[in-house]
Amino acid sequence: EIPTDVRVTVRLEKRDGEAGASSVNRGVAVPAREPTTAKGFYWGFQVRIAQSLKAVFDECPYEDGYDLTFGTSERGEAFGVSRVPRFRHLLLAFGG
């Protein structure tokens, strides 16, 4: 059983060829990293809480850090971004 309010990654399995099978595929809960580790696909995002702005960078889970960073707050100023460069690890920080 999966508890409520939990993010779940589901692998859909085709049911073709099963006797009496409907056209609906079967879903199986899998580890969140399975699409990346099994097929090399990017899948979703990760969220974490940092105790300070310094901790956001000091506790980065990626060996080489973030290669693109955006931040905003209620005092932020809007600026136009027509293109976002390629990146491997994006940090999007919301603060106040």
PDB file of N, CA and C in Angstrom:
ATOM      1  N   GLU A   1       0.840  -1.184   0.000  1.00  0.00           N
ATOM      2  CA  GLU A   1       0.000   0.000   0.000  1.00  0.00           C
ATOM      3  C   GLU A   1       0.880   1.239   0.000  1.00  0.00           C
ATOM      4  N   ILE A   2       0.469   2.238  -0.751  1.00  0.00           N
ATOM      5  CA  ILE A   2       1.211   3.489  -0.842  1.00  0.00           C
ATOM      6  C   ILE A   2       0.480   4.535  -0.008  1.00  0.00           C
ATOM      7  N   PRO A   3       1.203   5.177   0.917  1.00  0.00           N
ATOM      8  CA  PRO A   3       0.551   6.186   1.752  1.00  0.00           C
ATOM      9  C   PRO A   3       0.137   7.405   0.928  1.00  0.00           C
ATOM     10  N   THR A   4      -0.811   8.180   1.440  1.00  0.00           N
ATOM     11  CA  THR A   4      -1.252   9.392   0.747  1.00  0.00           C
ATOM     12  C   THR A   4      -0.162  10.452   0.819  1.00  0.00           C
ATOM     13  N   ASP A   5      -0.233  11.416  -0.088  1.00  0.00           N
ATOM     14  CA  ASP A   5       0.693  12.550  -0.153  1.00  0.00           C
ATOM     15  C   ASP A   5       2.139  12.142  -0.397  1.00  0.00           C
ATOM     16  N   VAL A   6       2.347  11.072  -1.155  1.00  0.00           N
ATOM     17  CA  VAL A   6       3.683  10.602  -1.480  1.00  0.00           C
ATOM     18  C   VAL A   6       3.814  10.590  -3.000  1.00  0.00           C
ATOM     19  N   ARG A   7       4.900  11.171  -3.495  1.00  0.00           N
ATOM     20  CA  ARG A   7       5.156  11.148  -4.936  1.00  0.00           C
ATOM     21  C   ARG A   7       5.548   9.736  -5.337  1.00  0.00           C
ATOM     22  N   VAL A   8       4.974   9.249  -6.425  1.00  0.00           N
ATOM     23  CA  VAL A   8       5.220   7.877  -6.865  1.00  0.00           C
ATOM     24  C   VAL A   8       5.595   7.878  -8.345  1.00  0.00           C
ATOM     25  N   THR A   9       6.594   7.092  -8.696  1.00  0.00           N
ATOM     26  CA  THR A   9       6.946   6.863 -10.095  1.00  0.00           C
ATOM     27  C   THR A   9       6.356   5.521 -10.489  1.00  0.00           C
ATOM     28  N   VAL A  10       5.651   5.499 -11.597  1.00  0.00           N
ATOM     29  CA  VAL A  10       4.941   4.288 -12.015  1.00  0.00           C
ATOM     30  C   VAL A  10       5.441   3.844 -13.388  1.00  0.00           C
ATOM     31  N   ARG A  11       5.759   2.557 -13.513  1.00  0.00           N
ATOM     32  CA  ARG A  11       6.114   1.977 -14.806  1.00  0.00           C
ATOM     33  C   ARG A  11       4.853   1.296 -15.333  1.00  0.00           C
ATOM     34  N   LEU A  12       4.439   1.664 -16.548  1.00  0.00           N
ATOM     35  CA  LEU A  12       3.270   1.039 -17.158  1.00  0.00           C
ATOM     36  C   LEU A  12       3.702  -0.210 -17.904  1.00  0.00           C
ATOM     37  N   GLU A  13       3.001  -1.287 -17.694  1.00  0.00           N
ATOM     38  CA  GLU A  13       3.305  -2.553 -18.353  1.00  0.00           C
ATOM     39  C   GLU A  13       2.147  -2.919 -19.256  1.00  0.00           C
ATOM     40  N   LYS A  14       2.466  -3.240 -20.497  1.00  0.00           N
ATOM     41  CA  LYS A  14       1.428  -3.625 -21.456  1.00  0.00           C
ATOM     42  C   LYS A  14       0.850  -4.972 -21.071  1.00  0.00           C
ATOM     43  N   ARG A  15      -0.441  -5.136 -21.331  1.00  0.00           N
ATOM     44  CA  ARG A  15      -1.108  -6.386 -20.989  1.00  0.00           C
ATOM     45  C   ARG A  15      -1.515  -7.143 -22.236  1.00  0.00           C
ATOM     46  N   ASP A  16      -0.924  -6.845 -23.362  1.00  0.00           N
ATOM     47  CA  ASP A  16      -1.260  -7.526 -24.617  1.00  0.00           C
ATOM     48  C   ASP A  16      -1.025  -9.030 -24.481  1.00  0.00           C
ATOM     49  N   GLY A  17      -1.925  -9.792 -25.039  1.00  0.00           N
ATOM     50  CA  GLY A  17      -1.734 -11.235 -25.096  1.00  0.00           C
ATOM     51  C   GLY A  17      -2.263 -12.001 -23.895  1.00  0.00           C
ATOM     52  N   GLU A  18      -2.633 -11.309 -22.817  1.00  0.00           N
ATOM     53  CA  GLU A  18      -3.184 -12.011 -21.656  1.00  0.00           C
ATOM     54  C   GLU A  18      -4.637 -12.350 -21.930  1.00  0.00           C
ATOM     55  N   ALA A  19      -5.031 -13.562 -21.558  1.00  0.00           N
ATOM     56  CA  ALA A  19      -6.418 -13.976 -21.752  1.00  0.00           C
ATOM     57  C   ALA A  19      -7.336 -13.071 -20.935  1.00  0.00           C
ATOM     58  N   GLY A  20      -8.338 -12.506 -21.585  1.00  0.00           N
ATOM     59  CA  GLY A  20      -9.308 -11.660 -20.898  1.00  0.00           C
ATOM     60  C   GLY A  20      -8.769 -10.295 -20.507  1.00  0.00           C
ATOM     61  N   ALA A  21      -7.603  -9.919 -20.999  1.00  0.00           N
ATOM     62  CA  ALA A  21      -7.014  -8.632 -20.623  1.00  0.00           C
ATOM     63  C   ALA A  21      -7.780  -7.486 -21.265  1.00  0.00           C
ATOM     64  N   SER A  22      -7.954  -6.439 -20.504  1.00  0.00           N
ATOM     65  CA  SER A  22      -8.602  -5.251 -21.053  1.00  0.00           C
ATOM     66  C   SER A  22      -7.541  -4.425 -21.779  1.00  0.00           C
ATOM     67  N   SER A  23      -7.953  -3.319 -22.366  1.00  0.00           N
ATOM     68  CA  SER A  23      -7.007  -2.464 -23.073  1.00  0.00           C
ATOM     69  C   SER A  23      -6.248  -1.545 -22.115  1.00  0.00           C
ATOM     70  N   VAL A  24      -6.548  -1.621 -20.828  1.00  0.00           N
ATOM     71  CA  VAL A  24      -5.892  -0.787 -19.830  1.00  0.00           C
ATOM     72  C   VAL A  24      -4.579  -1.431 -19.402  1.00  0.00           C
ATOM     73  N   ASN A  25      -3.506  -0.632 -19.411  1.00  0.00           N
ATOM     74  CA  ASN A  25      -2.212  -1.138 -18.976  1.00  0.00           C
ATOM     75  C   ASN A  25      -2.164  -1.234 -17.455  1.00  0.00           C
ATOM     76  N   ARG A  26      -1.253  -2.050 -16.971  1.00  0.00           N
ATOM     77  CA  ARG A  26      -1.069  -2.217 -15.532  1.00  0.00           C
ATOM     78  C   ARG A  26       0.082  -1.322 -15.098  1.00  0.00           C
ATOM     79  N   GLY A  27      -0.045  -0.657 -13.948  1.00  0.00           N
ATOM     80  CA  GLY A  27       1.006   0.200 -13.416  1.00  0.00           C
ATOM     81  C   GLY A  27       1.652  -0.437 -12.208  1.00  0.00           C
ATOM     82  N   VAL A  28       2.979  -0.316 -12.120  1.00  0.00           N
ATOM     83  CA  VAL A  28       3.736  -0.871 -11.008  1.00  0.00           C
ATOM     84  C   VAL A  28       4.595   0.252 -10.422  1.00  0.00           C
ATOM     85  N   ALA A  29       4.508   0.478  -9.116  1.00  0.00           N
ATOM     86  CA  ALA A  29       5.343   1.485  -8.467  1.00  0.00           C
ATOM     87  C   ALA A  29       6.795   1.032  -8.505  1.00  0.00           C
ATOM     88  N   VAL A  30       7.690   1.950  -8.876  1.00  0.00           N
ATOM     89  CA  VAL A  30       9.125   1.657  -8.978  1.00  0.00           C
ATOM     90  C   VAL A  30       9.904   2.772  -8.279  1.00  0.00           C
ATOM     91  N   PRO A  31      11.194   2.550  -8.008  1.00  0.00           N
ATOM     92  CA  PRO A  31      11.997   3.621  -7.412  1.00  0.00           C
ATOM     93  C   PRO A  31      12.010   4.866  -8.302  1.00  0.00           C
ATOM     94  N   ALA A  32      12.046   6.036  -7.714  1.00  0.00           N
ATOM     95  CA  ALA A  32      11.972   7.300  -8.455  1.00  0.00           C
ATOM     96  C   ALA A  32      13.085   7.450  -9.484  1.00  0.00           C
ATOM     97  N   ARG A  33      14.240   6.853  -9.273  1.00  0.00           N
ATOM     98  CA  ARG A  33      15.370   6.996 -10.197  1.00  0.00           C
ATOM     99  C   ARG A  33      15.349   5.965 -11.326  1.00  0.00           C
ATOM    100  N   GLU A  34      14.388   5.059 -11.353  1.00  0.00           N
ATOM    101  CA  GLU A  34      14.390   4.003 -12.372  1.00  0.00           C
ATOM    102  C   GLU A  34      14.409   4.519 -13.808  1.00  0.00           C
ATOM    103  N   PRO A  35      13.606   5.515 -14.188  1.00  0.00           N
ATOM    104  CA  PRO A  35      13.673   5.978 -15.576  1.00  0.00           C
ATOM    105  C   PRO A  35      15.065   6.472 -15.962  1.00  0.00           C
ATOM    106  N   THR A  36      15.786   7.070 -15.019  1.00  0.00           N
ATOM    107  CA  THR A  36      17.132   7.567 -15.297  1.00  0.00           C
ATOM    108  C   THR A  36      18.140   6.431 -15.332  1.00  0.00           C
ATOM    109  N   THR A  37      18.102   5.555 -14.338  1.00  0.00           N
ATOM    110  CA  THR A  37      19.100   4.495 -14.260  1.00  0.00           C
ATOM    111  C   THR A  37      18.865   3.396 -15.286  1.00  0.00           C
ATOM    112  N   ALA A  38      17.615   3.076 -15.574  1.00  0.00           N
ATOM    113  CA  ALA A  38      17.326   1.983 -16.506  1.00  0.00           C
ATOM    114  C   ALA A  38      17.390   2.416 -17.973  1.00  0.00           C
ATOM    115  N   LYS A  39      16.942   3.628 -18.266  1.00  0.00           N
ATOM    116  CA  LYS A  39      16.837   4.060 -19.664  1.00  0.00           C
ATOM    117  C   LYS A  39      17.617   5.328 -19.982  1.00  0.00           C
ATOM    118  N   GLY A  40      18.163   5.985 -18.975  1.00  0.00           N
ATOM    119  CA  GLY A  40      18.890   7.223 -19.214  1.00  0.00           C
ATOM    120  C   GLY A  40      17.997   8.431 -19.429  1.00  0.00           C
ATOM    121  N   PHE A  41      16.711   8.314 -19.092  1.00  0.00           N
ATOM    122  CA  PHE A  41      15.773   9.421 -19.259  1.00  0.00           C
ATOM    123  C   PHE A  41      15.832  10.347 -18.058  1.00  0.00           C
ATOM    124  N   TYR A  42      15.690  11.657 -18.325  1.00  0.00           N
ATOM    125  CA  TYR A  42      15.492  12.600 -17.227  1.00  0.00           C
ATOM    126  C   TYR A  42      14.072  12.400 -16.742  1.00  0.00           C
ATOM    127  N   TRP A  43      13.870  12.465 -15.449  1.00  0.00           N
ATOM    128  CA  TRP A  43      12.528  12.239 -14.939  1.00  0.00           C
ATOM    129  C   TRP A  43      12.284  13.096 -13.711  1.00  0.00           C
ATOM    130  N   GLY A  44      11.476  14.115 -13.853  1.00  0.00           N
ATOM    131  CA  GLY A  44      11.024  14.886 -12.709  1.00  0.00           C
ATOM    132  C   GLY A  44      12.063  15.814 -12.114  1.00  0.00           C
ATOM    133  N   PHE A  45      11.946  16.003 -10.823  1.00  0.00           N
ATOM    134  CA  PHE A  45      12.793  16.943 -10.117  1.00  0.00           C
ATOM    135  C   PHE A  45      12.913  16.510  -8.675  1.00  0.00           C
ATOM    136  N   GLN A  46      13.839  17.105  -7.980  1.00  0.00           N
ATOM    137  CA  GLN A  46      14.007  16.832  -6.558  1.00  0.00           C
ATOM    138  C   GLN A  46      13.832  18.140  -5.805  1.00  0.00           C
ATOM    139  N   VAL A  47      13.276  18.060  -4.618  1.00  0.00           N
ATOM    140  CA  VAL A  47      13.068  19.220  -3.762  1.00  0.00           C
ATOM    141  C   VAL A  47      13.782  18.970  -2.456  1.00  0.00           C
ATOM    142  N   ARG A  48      14.449  20.002  -1.940  1.00  0.00           N
ATOM    143  CA  ARG A  48      15.058  19.878  -0.619  1.00  0.00           C
ATOM    144  C   ARG A  48      14.968  21.213   0.088  1.00  0.00           C
ATOM    145  N   ILE A  49      15.025  21.181   1.392  1.00  0.00           N
ATOM    146  CA  ILE A  49      14.985  22.383   2.212  1.00  0.00           C
ATOM    147  C   ILE A  49      16.383  22.626   2.741  1.00  0.00           C
ATOM    148  N   ALA A  50      16.866  23.848   2.622  1.00  0.00           N
ATOM    149  CA  ALA A  50      18.182  24.214   3.139  1.00  0.00           C
ATOM    150  C   ALA A  50      17.989  25.196   4.297  1.00  0.00           C
ATOM    151  N   GLN A  51      18.854  25.108   5.268  1.00  0.00           N
ATOM    152  CA  GLN A  51      18.748  25.970   6.444  1.00  0.00           C
ATOM    153  C   GLN A  51      19.221  27.399   6.186  1.00  0.00           C
ATOM    154  N   SER A  52      19.985  27.611   5.114  1.00  0.00           N
ATOM    155  CA  SER A  52      20.468  28.949   4.769  1.00  0.00           C
ATOM    156  C   SER A  52      20.797  28.978   3.285  1.00  0.00           C
ATOM    157  N   LEU A  53      21.015  30.184   2.757  1.00  0.00           N
ATOM    158  CA  LEU A  53      21.405  30.294   1.355  1.00  0.00           C
ATOM    159  C   LEU A  53      22.768  29.641   1.135  1.00  0.00           C
ATOM    160  N   LYS A  54      23.668  29.795   2.079  1.00  0.00           N
ATOM    161  CA  LYS A  54      24.980  29.158   1.985  1.00  0.00           C
ATOM    162  C   LYS A  54      24.841  27.638   1.910  1.00  0.00           C
ATOM    163  N   ALA A  55      23.931  27.069   2.702  1.00  0.00           N
ATOM    164  CA  ALA A  55      23.724  25.623   2.718  1.00  0.00           C
ATOM    165  C   ALA A  55      23.184  25.108   1.384  1.00  0.00           C
ATOM    166  N   VAL A  56      22.461  25.954   0.651  1.00  0.00           N
ATOM    167  CA  VAL A  56      21.955  25.541  -0.667  1.00  0.00           C
ATOM    168  C   VAL A  56      23.113  25.079  -1.540  1.00  0.00           C
ATOM    169  N   PHE A  57      24.205  25.826  -1.508  1.00  0.00           N
ATOM    170  CA  PHE A  57      25.354  25.506  -2.349  1.00  0.00           C
ATOM    171  C   PHE A  57      26.301  24.519  -1.669  1.00  0.00           C
ATOM    172  N   ASP A  58      26.530  24.693  -0.372  1.00  0.00           N
ATOM    173  CA  ASP A  58      27.450  23.807   0.353  1.00  0.00           C
ATOM    174  C   ASP A  58      26.964  22.367   0.397  1.00  0.00           C
ATOM    175  N   GLU A  59      25.663  22.170   0.420  1.00  0.00           N
ATOM    176  CA  GLU A  59      25.082  20.826   0.522  1.00  0.00           C
ATOM    177  C   GLU A  59      24.564  20.324  -0.821  1.00  0.00           C
ATOM    178  N   CYS A  60      25.083  20.865  -1.906  1.00  0.00           N
ATOM    179  CA  CYS A  60      24.679  20.438  -3.245  1.00  0.00           C
ATOM    180  C   CYS A  60      24.951  18.945  -3.409  1.00  0.00           C
ATOM    181  N   PRO A  61      23.980  18.169  -3.875  1.00  0.00           N
ATOM    182  CA  PRO A  61      24.178  16.730  -4.023  1.00  0.00           C
ATOM    183  C   PRO A  61      25.004  16.327  -5.246  1.00  0.00           C
ATOM    184  N   TYR A  62      25.388  17.298  -6.079  1.00  0.00           N
ATOM    185  CA  TYR A  62      26.131  16.994  -7.296  1.00  0.00           C
ATOM    186  C   TYR A  62      27.603  17.350  -7.122  1.00  0.00           C
ATOM    187  N   GLU A  63      28.474  16.449  -7.510  1.00  0.00           N
ATOM    188  CA  GLU A  63      29.915  16.611  -7.309  1.00  0.00           C
ATOM    189  C   GLU A  63      30.450  17.930  -7.881  1.00  0.00           C
ATOM    190  N   ASP A  64      29.991  18.299  -9.065  1.00  0.00           N
ATOM    191  CA  ASP A  64      30.474  19.521  -9.714  1.00  0.00           C
ATOM    192  C   ASP A  64      29.566  20.722  -9.461  1.00  0.00           C
ATOM    193  N   GLY A  65      28.605  20.593  -8.559  1.00  0.00           N
ATOM    194  CA  GLY A  65      27.703  21.697  -8.233  1.00  0.00           C
ATOM    195  C   GLY A  65      26.644  21.922  -9.304  1.00  0.00           C
ATOM    196  N   TYR A  66      25.982  23.057  -9.201  1.00  0.00           N
ATOM    197  CA  TYR A  66      24.947  23.427 -10.163  1.00  0.00           C
ATOM    198  C   TYR A  66      25.596  24.204 -11.299  1.00  0.00           C
ATOM    199  N   ASP A  67      25.203  23.900 -12.539  1.00  0.00           N
ATOM    200  CA  ASP A  67      25.778  24.641 -13.652  1.00  0.00           C
ATOM    201  C   ASP A  67      24.868  25.762 -14.146  1.00  0.00           C
ATOM    202  N   LEU A  68      23.665  25.868 -13.605  1.00  0.00           N
ATOM    203  CA  LEU A  68      22.765  26.977 -13.917  1.00  0.00           C
ATOM    204  C   LEU A  68      21.918  27.247 -12.681  1.00  0.00           C
ATOM    205  N   THR A  69      21.843  28.515 -12.288  1.00  0.00           N
ATOM    206  CA  THR A  69      21.120  28.882 -11.070  1.00  0.00           C
ATOM    207  C   THR A  69      20.201  30.063 -11.346  1.00  0.00           C
ATOM    208  N   PHE A  70      18.947  29.949 -10.889  1.00  0.00           N
ATOM    209  CA  PHE A  70      17.983  31.040 -10.909  1.00  0.00           C
ATOM    210  C   PHE A  70      17.454  31.186  -9.491  1.00  0.00           C
ATOM    211  N   GLY A  71      17.231  32.416  -9.061  1.00  0.00           N
ATOM    212  CA  GLY A  71      16.659  32.643  -7.749  1.00  0.00           C
ATOM    213  C   GLY A  71      15.653  33.769  -7.795  1.00  0.00           C
ATOM    214  N   THR A  72      14.717  33.757  -6.851  1.00  0.00           N
ATOM    215  CA  THR A  72      13.712  34.802  -6.800  1.00  0.00           C
ATOM    216  C   THR A  72      13.231  34.994  -5.366  1.00  0.00           C
ATOM    217  N   SER A  73      12.639  36.132  -5.125  1.00  0.00           N
ATOM    218  CA  SER A  73      12.008  36.421  -3.836  1.00  0.00           C
ATOM    219  C   SER A  73      10.921  37.452  -4.082  1.00  0.00           C
ATOM    220  N   GLU A  74      10.221  37.840  -3.020  1.00  0.00           N
ATOM    221  CA  GLU A  74       9.166  38.845  -3.188  1.00  0.00           C
ATOM    222  C   GLU A  74       9.747  40.206  -3.558  1.00  0.00           C
ATOM    223  N   ARG A  75      11.057  40.397  -3.364  1.00  0.00           N
ATOM    224  CA  ARG A  75      11.708  41.661  -3.715  1.00  0.00           C
ATOM    225  C   ARG A  75      12.439  41.575  -5.060  1.00  0.00           C
ATOM    226  N   GLY A  76      12.296  40.472  -5.744  1.00  0.00           N
ATOM    227  CA  GLY A  76      13.009  40.282  -7.004  1.00  0.00           C
ATOM    228  C   GLY A  76      12.481  41.169  -8.113  1.00  0.00           C
ATOM    229  N   GLU A  77      13.323  41.385  -9.097  1.00  0.00           N
ATOM    230  CA  GLU A  77      12.939  42.160 -10.268  1.00  0.00           C
ATOM    231  C   GLU A  77      12.811  41.231 -11.465  1.00  0.00           C
ATOM    232  N   ALA A  78      11.801  41.489 -12.289  1.00  0.00           N
ATOM    233  CA  ALA A  78      11.578  40.664 -13.478  1.00  0.00           C
ATOM    234  C   ALA A  78      12.632  40.983 -14.532  1.00  0.00           C
ATOM    235  N   PHE A  79      13.104  39.954 -15.194  1.00  0.00           N
ATOM    236  CA  PHE A  79      13.968  40.151 -16.349  1.00  0.00           C
ATOM    237  C   PHE A  79      13.600  39.104 -17.378  1.00  0.00           C
ATOM    238  N   GLY A  80      13.722  39.484 -18.622  1.00  0.00           N
ATOM    239  CA  GLY A  80      13.325  38.586 -19.701  1.00  0.00           C
ATOM    240  C   GLY A  80      14.404  37.558 -20.002  1.00  0.00           C
ATOM    241  N   VAL A  81      13.980  36.326 -20.145  1.00  0.00           N
ATOM    242  CA  VAL A  81      14.890  35.259 -20.553  1.00  0.00           C
ATOM    243  C   VAL A  81      14.255  34.590 -21.756  1.00  0.00           C
ATOM    244  N   SER A  82      14.873  34.783 -22.924  1.00  0.00           N
ATOM    245  CA  SER A  82      14.287  34.197 -24.118  1.00  0.00           C
ATOM    246  C   SER A  82      14.798  32.784 -24.355  1.00  0.00           C
ATOM    247  N   ARG A  83      15.999  32.488 -23.840  1.00  0.00           N
ATOM    248  CA  ARG A  83      16.565  31.144 -23.995  1.00  0.00           C
ATOM    249  C   ARG A  83      17.281  30.747 -22.722  1.00  0.00           C
ATOM    250  N   VAL A  84      17.121  29.506 -22.374  1.00  0.00           N
ATOM    251  CA  VAL A  84      17.858  28.956 -21.236  1.00  0.00           C
ATOM    252  C   VAL A  84      18.935  28.048 -21.815  1.00  0.00           C
ATOM    253  N   PRO A  85      20.190  28.259 -21.422  1.00  0.00           N
ATOM    254  CA  PRO A  85      21.257  27.420 -21.973  1.00  0.00           C
ATOM    255  C   PRO A  85      21.130  25.975 -21.504  1.00  0.00           C
ATOM    256  N   ARG A  86      21.788  25.079 -22.206  1.00  0.00           N
ATOM    257  CA  ARG A  86      21.797  23.665 -21.798  1.00  0.00           C
ATOM    258  C   ARG A  86      22.418  23.549 -20.417  1.00  0.00           C
ATOM    259  N   PHE A  87      21.907  22.623 -19.634  1.00  0.00           N
ATOM    260  CA  PHE A  87      22.440  22.416 -18.295  1.00  0.00           C
ATOM    261  C   PHE A  87      22.247  20.969 -17.890  1.00  0.00           C
ATOM    262  N   ARG A  88      23.020  20.545 -16.922  1.00  0.00           N
ATOM    263  CA  ARG A  88      22.846  19.213 -16.333  1.00  0.00           C
ATOM    264  C   ARG A  88      22.138  19.312 -14.990  1.00  0.00           C
ATOM    265  N   HIS A  89      22.518  20.324 -14.205  1.00  0.00           N
ATOM    266  CA  HIS A  89      21.965  20.477 -12.856  1.00  0.00           C
ATOM    267  C   HIS A  89      21.538  21.918 -12.649  1.00  0.00           C
ATOM    268  N   LEU A  90      20.233  22.151 -12.672  1.00  0.00           N
ATOM    269  CA  LEU A  90      19.646  23.470 -12.508  1.00  0.00           C
ATOM    270  C   LEU A  90      19.216  23.650 -11.059  1.00  0.00           C
ATOM    271  N   LEU A  91      19.514  24.812 -10.489  1.00  0.00           N
ATOM    272  CA  LEU A  91      19.008  25.164  -9.173  1.00  0.00           C
ATOM    273  C   LEU A  91      18.017  26.287  -9.357  1.00  0.00           C
ATOM    274  N   LEU A  92      16.800  26.088  -8.900  1.00  0.00           N
ATOM    275  CA  LEU A  92      15.771  27.120  -8.905  1.00  0.00           C
ATOM    276  C   LEU A  92      15.439  27.374  -7.451  1.00  0.00           C
ATOM    277  N   ALA A  93      15.825  28.550  -6.950  1.00  0.00           N
ATOM    278  CA  ALA A  93      15.683  28.849  -5.522  1.00  0.00           C
ATOM    279  C   ALA A  93      14.574  29.868  -5.319  1.00  0.00           C
ATOM    280  N   PHE A  94      13.687  29.570  -4.386  1.00  0.00           N
ATOM    281  CA  PHE A  94      12.624  30.490  -3.983  1.00  0.00           C
ATOM    282  C   PHE A  94      12.933  30.921  -2.560  1.00  0.00           C
ATOM    283  N   GLY A  95      12.916  32.223  -2.330  1.00  0.00           N
ATOM    284  CA  GLY A  95      13.246  32.680  -0.988  1.00  0.00           C
ATOM    285  C   GLY A  95      12.371  33.864  -0.598  1.00  0.00           C
ATOM    286  N   GLY A  96      12.613  34.321   0.594  1.00  0.00           N
ATOM    287  CA  GLY A  96      11.798  35.428   1.071  1.00  0.00           C
ATOM    288  C   GLY A  96      12.560  36.348   1.962  1.00  0.00           C
TER     289      GLY A  96
END
